[in-house]
Amino acid sequence: QVQLQESGPGLVKPSQTLSLTCTVSGGSITTNYYYWSWIRQPPGKGLEWMGAIAYSGSTYYSPSLKSRTSISRDTSKNQFTLQLSSVTPEDTAVYYCARVFYGSSIGDYWGQGTQVTVSS
């Protein structure tokens, strides 16, 4: 069974870069046709797709976050990483990583989510 686990600091100061890692077990991040995504949910709001890195290593970003977002991977560790720069309190959210099959609109496996608060 595939498992995803987010890790990273729970508190980030404004203007800094938020960095989260998703460690995947039970499946390889290079397996064909899977996209490894980052999704967040601000308090009182819905889910927001941030971006993804494909099995091939190609990356895709939400247009609204593209200028501040970078997703990379370490295939030797079976991990992928989110970096969000110049954070503000509006970036406070629960951040999730998820696996999405090509053509699907929803992830089939999700991490438990990690709370990130942006505050000085």
PDB file of C-alpha atoms in Angstrom:
ATOM      1  CA  GLN A   1       0.000   0.000   0.000  1.00  0.00           C
ATOM      2  CA  VAL A   2       1.273   3.441  -0.895  1.00  0.00           C
ATOM      3  CA  GLN A   3       1.887   5.807   1.971  1.00  0.00           C
ATOM      4  CA  LEU A   4       2.809   9.481   1.878  1.00  0.00           C
ATOM      5  CA  GLN A   5       4.150  11.499   4.772  1.00  0.00           C
ATOM      6  CA  GLU A   6       4.698  15.249   4.833  1.00  0.00           C
ATOM      7  CA  SER A   7       7.478  16.756   6.918  1.00  0.00           C
ATOM      8  CA  GLY A   8       8.797  20.235   7.533  1.00  0.00           C
ATOM      9  CA  PRO A   9       8.601  23.183   9.898  1.00  0.00           C
ATOM     10  CA  GLY A  10       5.222  24.076  11.309  1.00  0.00           C
ATOM     11  CA  LEU A  11       6.052  27.758  11.666  1.00  0.00           C
ATOM     12  CA  VAL A  12       7.548  30.015   9.021  1.00  0.00           C
ATOM     13  CA  LYS A  13       8.162  33.743   9.242  1.00  0.00           C
ATOM     14  CA  PRO A  14       6.776  36.152   6.655  1.00  0.00           C
ATOM     15  CA  SER A  15       8.981  36.682   3.592  1.00  0.00           C
ATOM     16  CA  GLN A  16      10.801  33.396   4.209  1.00  0.00           C
ATOM     17  CA  THR A  17      10.629  30.255   2.099  1.00  0.00           C
ATOM     18  CA  LEU A  18       8.399  27.400   3.160  1.00  0.00           C
ATOM     19  CA  SER A  19       9.917  24.003   2.463  1.00  0.00           C
ATOM     20  CA  LEU A  20       8.089  20.688   2.840  1.00  0.00           C
ATOM     21  CA  THR A  21       9.091  17.169   1.922  1.00  0.00           C
ATOM     22  CA  CYS A  22       6.825  14.266   1.083  1.00  0.00           C
ATOM     23  CA  THR A  23       8.297  10.825   1.663  1.00  0.00           C
ATOM     24  CA  VAL A  24       6.652   8.046  -0.296  1.00  0.00           C
ATOM     25  CA  SER A  25       6.693   4.364   0.623  1.00  0.00           C
ATOM     26  CA  GLY A  26       5.075   1.378  -1.018  1.00  0.00           C
ATOM     27  CA  GLY A  27       5.523   2.770  -4.524  1.00  0.00           C
ATOM     28  CA  SER A  28       8.051   4.599  -6.641  1.00  0.00           C
ATOM     29  CA  ILE A  29       7.646   8.234  -7.624  1.00  0.00           C
ATOM     30  CA  THR A  30       8.972   7.292 -11.062  1.00  0.00           C
ATOM     31  CA  THR A  31       6.182   4.809 -11.766  1.00  0.00           C
ATOM     32  CA  ASN A  32       4.550   5.669 -15.069  1.00  0.00           C
ATOM     33  CA  TYR A  33       1.558   7.965 -15.228  1.00  0.00           C
ATOM     34  CA  TYR A  34       1.523   9.092 -11.618  1.00  0.00           C
ATOM     35  CA  TYR A  35       1.718  12.733 -10.645  1.00  0.00           C
ATOM     36  CA  TRP A  36       2.895  13.696  -7.196  1.00  0.00           C
ATOM     37  CA  SER A  37       1.018  16.729  -6.044  1.00  0.00           C
ATOM     38  CA  TRP A  38       0.934  19.383  -3.378  1.00  0.00           C
ATOM     39  CA  ILE A  39      -2.454  20.639  -2.205  1.00  0.00           C
ATOM     40  CA  ARG A  40      -3.258  23.012   0.624  1.00  0.00           C
ATOM     41  CA  GLN A  41      -6.287  24.051   2.606  1.00  0.00           C
ATOM     42  CA  PRO A  42      -6.298  27.441   4.327  1.00  0.00           C
ATOM     43  CA  PRO A  43      -8.454  27.730   7.429  1.00  0.00           C
ATOM     44  CA  GLY A  44     -12.134  27.961   6.530  1.00  0.00           C
ATOM     45  CA  LYS A  45     -11.456  27.522   2.812  1.00  0.00           C
ATOM     46  CA  GLY A  46     -11.437  24.738   0.266  1.00  0.00           C
ATOM     47  CA  LEU A  47      -8.624  22.667  -1.151  1.00  0.00           C
ATOM     48  CA  GLU A  48      -6.188  24.432  -3.458  1.00  0.00           C
ATOM     49  CA  TRP A  49      -3.994  22.536  -5.890  1.00  0.00           C
ATOM     50  CA  MET A  50      -0.516  24.044  -5.879  1.00  0.00           C
ATOM     51  CA  GLY A  51       1.443  21.952  -8.329  1.00  0.00           C
ATOM     52  CA  ALA A  52       2.833  18.558  -9.165  1.00  0.00           C
ATOM     53  CA  ILE A  53       5.868  16.679 -10.367  1.00  0.00           C
ATOM     54  CA  ALA A  54       5.256  13.905 -12.827  1.00  0.00           C
ATOM     55  CA  TYR A  55       6.761  10.430 -12.979  1.00  0.00           C
ATOM     56  CA  SER A  56       8.974  11.818 -15.748  1.00  0.00           C
ATOM     57  CA  GLY A  57      10.213  14.690 -13.620  1.00  0.00           C
ATOM     58  CA  SER A  58       8.183  17.345 -15.426  1.00  0.00           C
ATOM     59  CA  THR A  59       6.647  19.960 -13.189  1.00  0.00           C
ATOM     60  CA  TYR A  60       3.303  21.751 -13.287  1.00  0.00           C
ATOM     61  CA  TYR A  61       2.185  24.703 -11.214  1.00  0.00           C
ATOM     62  CA  SER A  62      -0.961  26.591 -10.381  1.00  0.00           C
ATOM     63  CA  PRO A  63      -0.860  29.854 -12.356  1.00  0.00           C
ATOM     64  CA  SER A  64      -1.652  31.825  -9.222  1.00  0.00           C
ATOM     65  CA  LEU A  65       1.335  30.386  -7.358  1.00  0.00           C
ATOM     66  CA  LYS A  66       3.756  29.678 -10.180  1.00  0.00           C
ATOM     67  CA  SER A  67       6.018  32.639  -9.505  1.00  0.00           C
ATOM     68  CA  ARG A  68       6.620  31.510  -5.910  1.00  0.00           C
ATOM     69  CA  THR A  69       6.513  27.719  -6.183  1.00  0.00           C
ATOM     70  CA  SER A  70       9.103  25.096  -6.955  1.00  0.00           C
ATOM     71  CA  ILE A  71       8.664  21.329  -6.794  1.00  0.00           C
ATOM     72  CA  SER A  72      11.589  18.954  -7.047  1.00  0.00           C
ATOM     73  CA  ARG A  73      12.322  15.327  -6.272  1.00  0.00           C
ATOM     74  CA  ASP A  74      15.007  12.995  -4.993  1.00  0.00           C
ATOM     75  CA  THR A  75      14.432   9.647  -6.622  1.00  0.00           C
ATOM     76  CA  SER A  76      17.118   7.971  -4.515  1.00  0.00           C
ATOM     77  CA  LYS A  77      15.087   8.789  -1.410  1.00  0.00           C
ATOM     78  CA  ASN A  78      11.678   8.485  -3.091  1.00  0.00           C
ATOM     79  CA  GLN A  79      10.809  11.989  -1.924  1.00  0.00           C
ATOM     80  CA  PHE A  80       9.485  15.137  -3.507  1.00  0.00           C
ATOM     81  CA  THR A  81       9.737  18.629  -2.112  1.00  0.00           C
ATOM     82  CA  LEU A  82       7.715  21.831  -2.166  1.00  0.00           C
ATOM     83  CA  GLN A  83       9.266  25.243  -1.831  1.00  0.00           C
ATOM     84  CA  LEU A  84       7.059  28.313  -1.565  1.00  0.00           C
ATOM     85  CA  SER A  85       8.909  31.600  -1.408  1.00  0.00           C
ATOM     86  CA  SER A  86       7.999  34.998   0.007  1.00  0.00           C
ATOM     87  CA  VAL A  87       5.304  33.596   2.255  1.00  0.00           C
ATOM     88  CA  THR A  88       2.679  35.747   3.931  1.00  0.00           C
ATOM     89  CA  PRO A  89       0.092  34.916   6.606  1.00  0.00           C
ATOM     90  CA  GLU A  90      -2.277  34.079   3.737  1.00  0.00           C
ATOM     91  CA  ASP A  91      -0.117  31.007   3.081  1.00  0.00           C
ATOM     92  CA  THR A  92      -1.106  29.578   6.452  1.00  0.00           C
ATOM     93  CA  ALA A  93      -2.768  26.257   5.694  1.00  0.00           C
ATOM     94  CA  VAL A  94      -2.723  22.522   6.077  1.00  0.00           C
ATOM     95  CA  TYR A  95      -0.445  21.220   3.352  1.00  0.00           C
ATOM     96  CA  TYR A  96      -1.008  17.803   1.802  1.00  0.00           C
ATOM     97  CA  CYS A  97       0.924  15.691  -0.636  1.00  0.00           C
ATOM     98  CA  ALA A  98      -0.968  13.251  -2.811  1.00  0.00           C
ATOM     99  CA  ARG A  99      -0.596  10.795  -5.672  1.00  0.00           C
ATOM    100  CA  VAL A 100      -2.744  11.426  -8.728  1.00  0.00           C
ATOM    101  CA  PHE A 101      -3.086   9.119 -11.692  1.00  0.00           C
ATOM    102  CA  TYR A 102      -2.894  10.645 -15.156  1.00  0.00           C
ATOM    103  CA  GLY A 103      -6.294  11.967 -16.181  1.00  0.00           C
ATOM    104  CA  SER A 104      -7.740  11.801 -12.695  1.00  0.00           C
ATOM    105  CA  SER A 105      -9.020  14.857 -10.867  1.00  0.00           C
ATOM    106  CA  ILE A 106      -8.421  13.502  -7.403  1.00  0.00           C
ATOM    107  CA  GLY A 107      -5.605  11.792  -5.585  1.00  0.00           C
ATOM    108  CA  ASP A 108      -5.889   8.139  -4.702  1.00  0.00           C
ATOM    109  CA  TYR A 109      -3.401   8.323  -1.853  1.00  0.00           C
ATOM    110  CA  TRP A 110      -2.852  11.282   0.431  1.00  0.00           C
ATOM    111  CA  GLY A 111      -0.575  12.198   3.264  1.00  0.00           C
ATOM    112  CA  GLN A 112      -2.155  13.074   6.587  1.00  0.00           C
ATOM    113  CA  GLY A 113      -1.392  16.744   6.084  1.00  0.00           C
ATOM    114  CA  THR A 114       0.831  19.110   8.001  1.00  0.00           C
ATOM    115  CA  GLN A 115      -0.136  22.465   9.481  1.00  0.00           C
ATOM    116  CA  VAL A 116       2.057  25.378   8.440  1.00  0.00           C
ATOM    117  CA  THR A 117       1.567  28.738  10.085  1.00  0.00           C
ATOM    118  CA  VAL A 118       3.136  31.899   8.728  1.00  0.00           C
ATOM    119  CA  SER A 119       3.681  34.320  11.554  1.00  0.00           C
ATOM    120  CA  SER A 120       6.376  36.530  12.985  1.00  0.00           C
TER     121      SER A 120
END
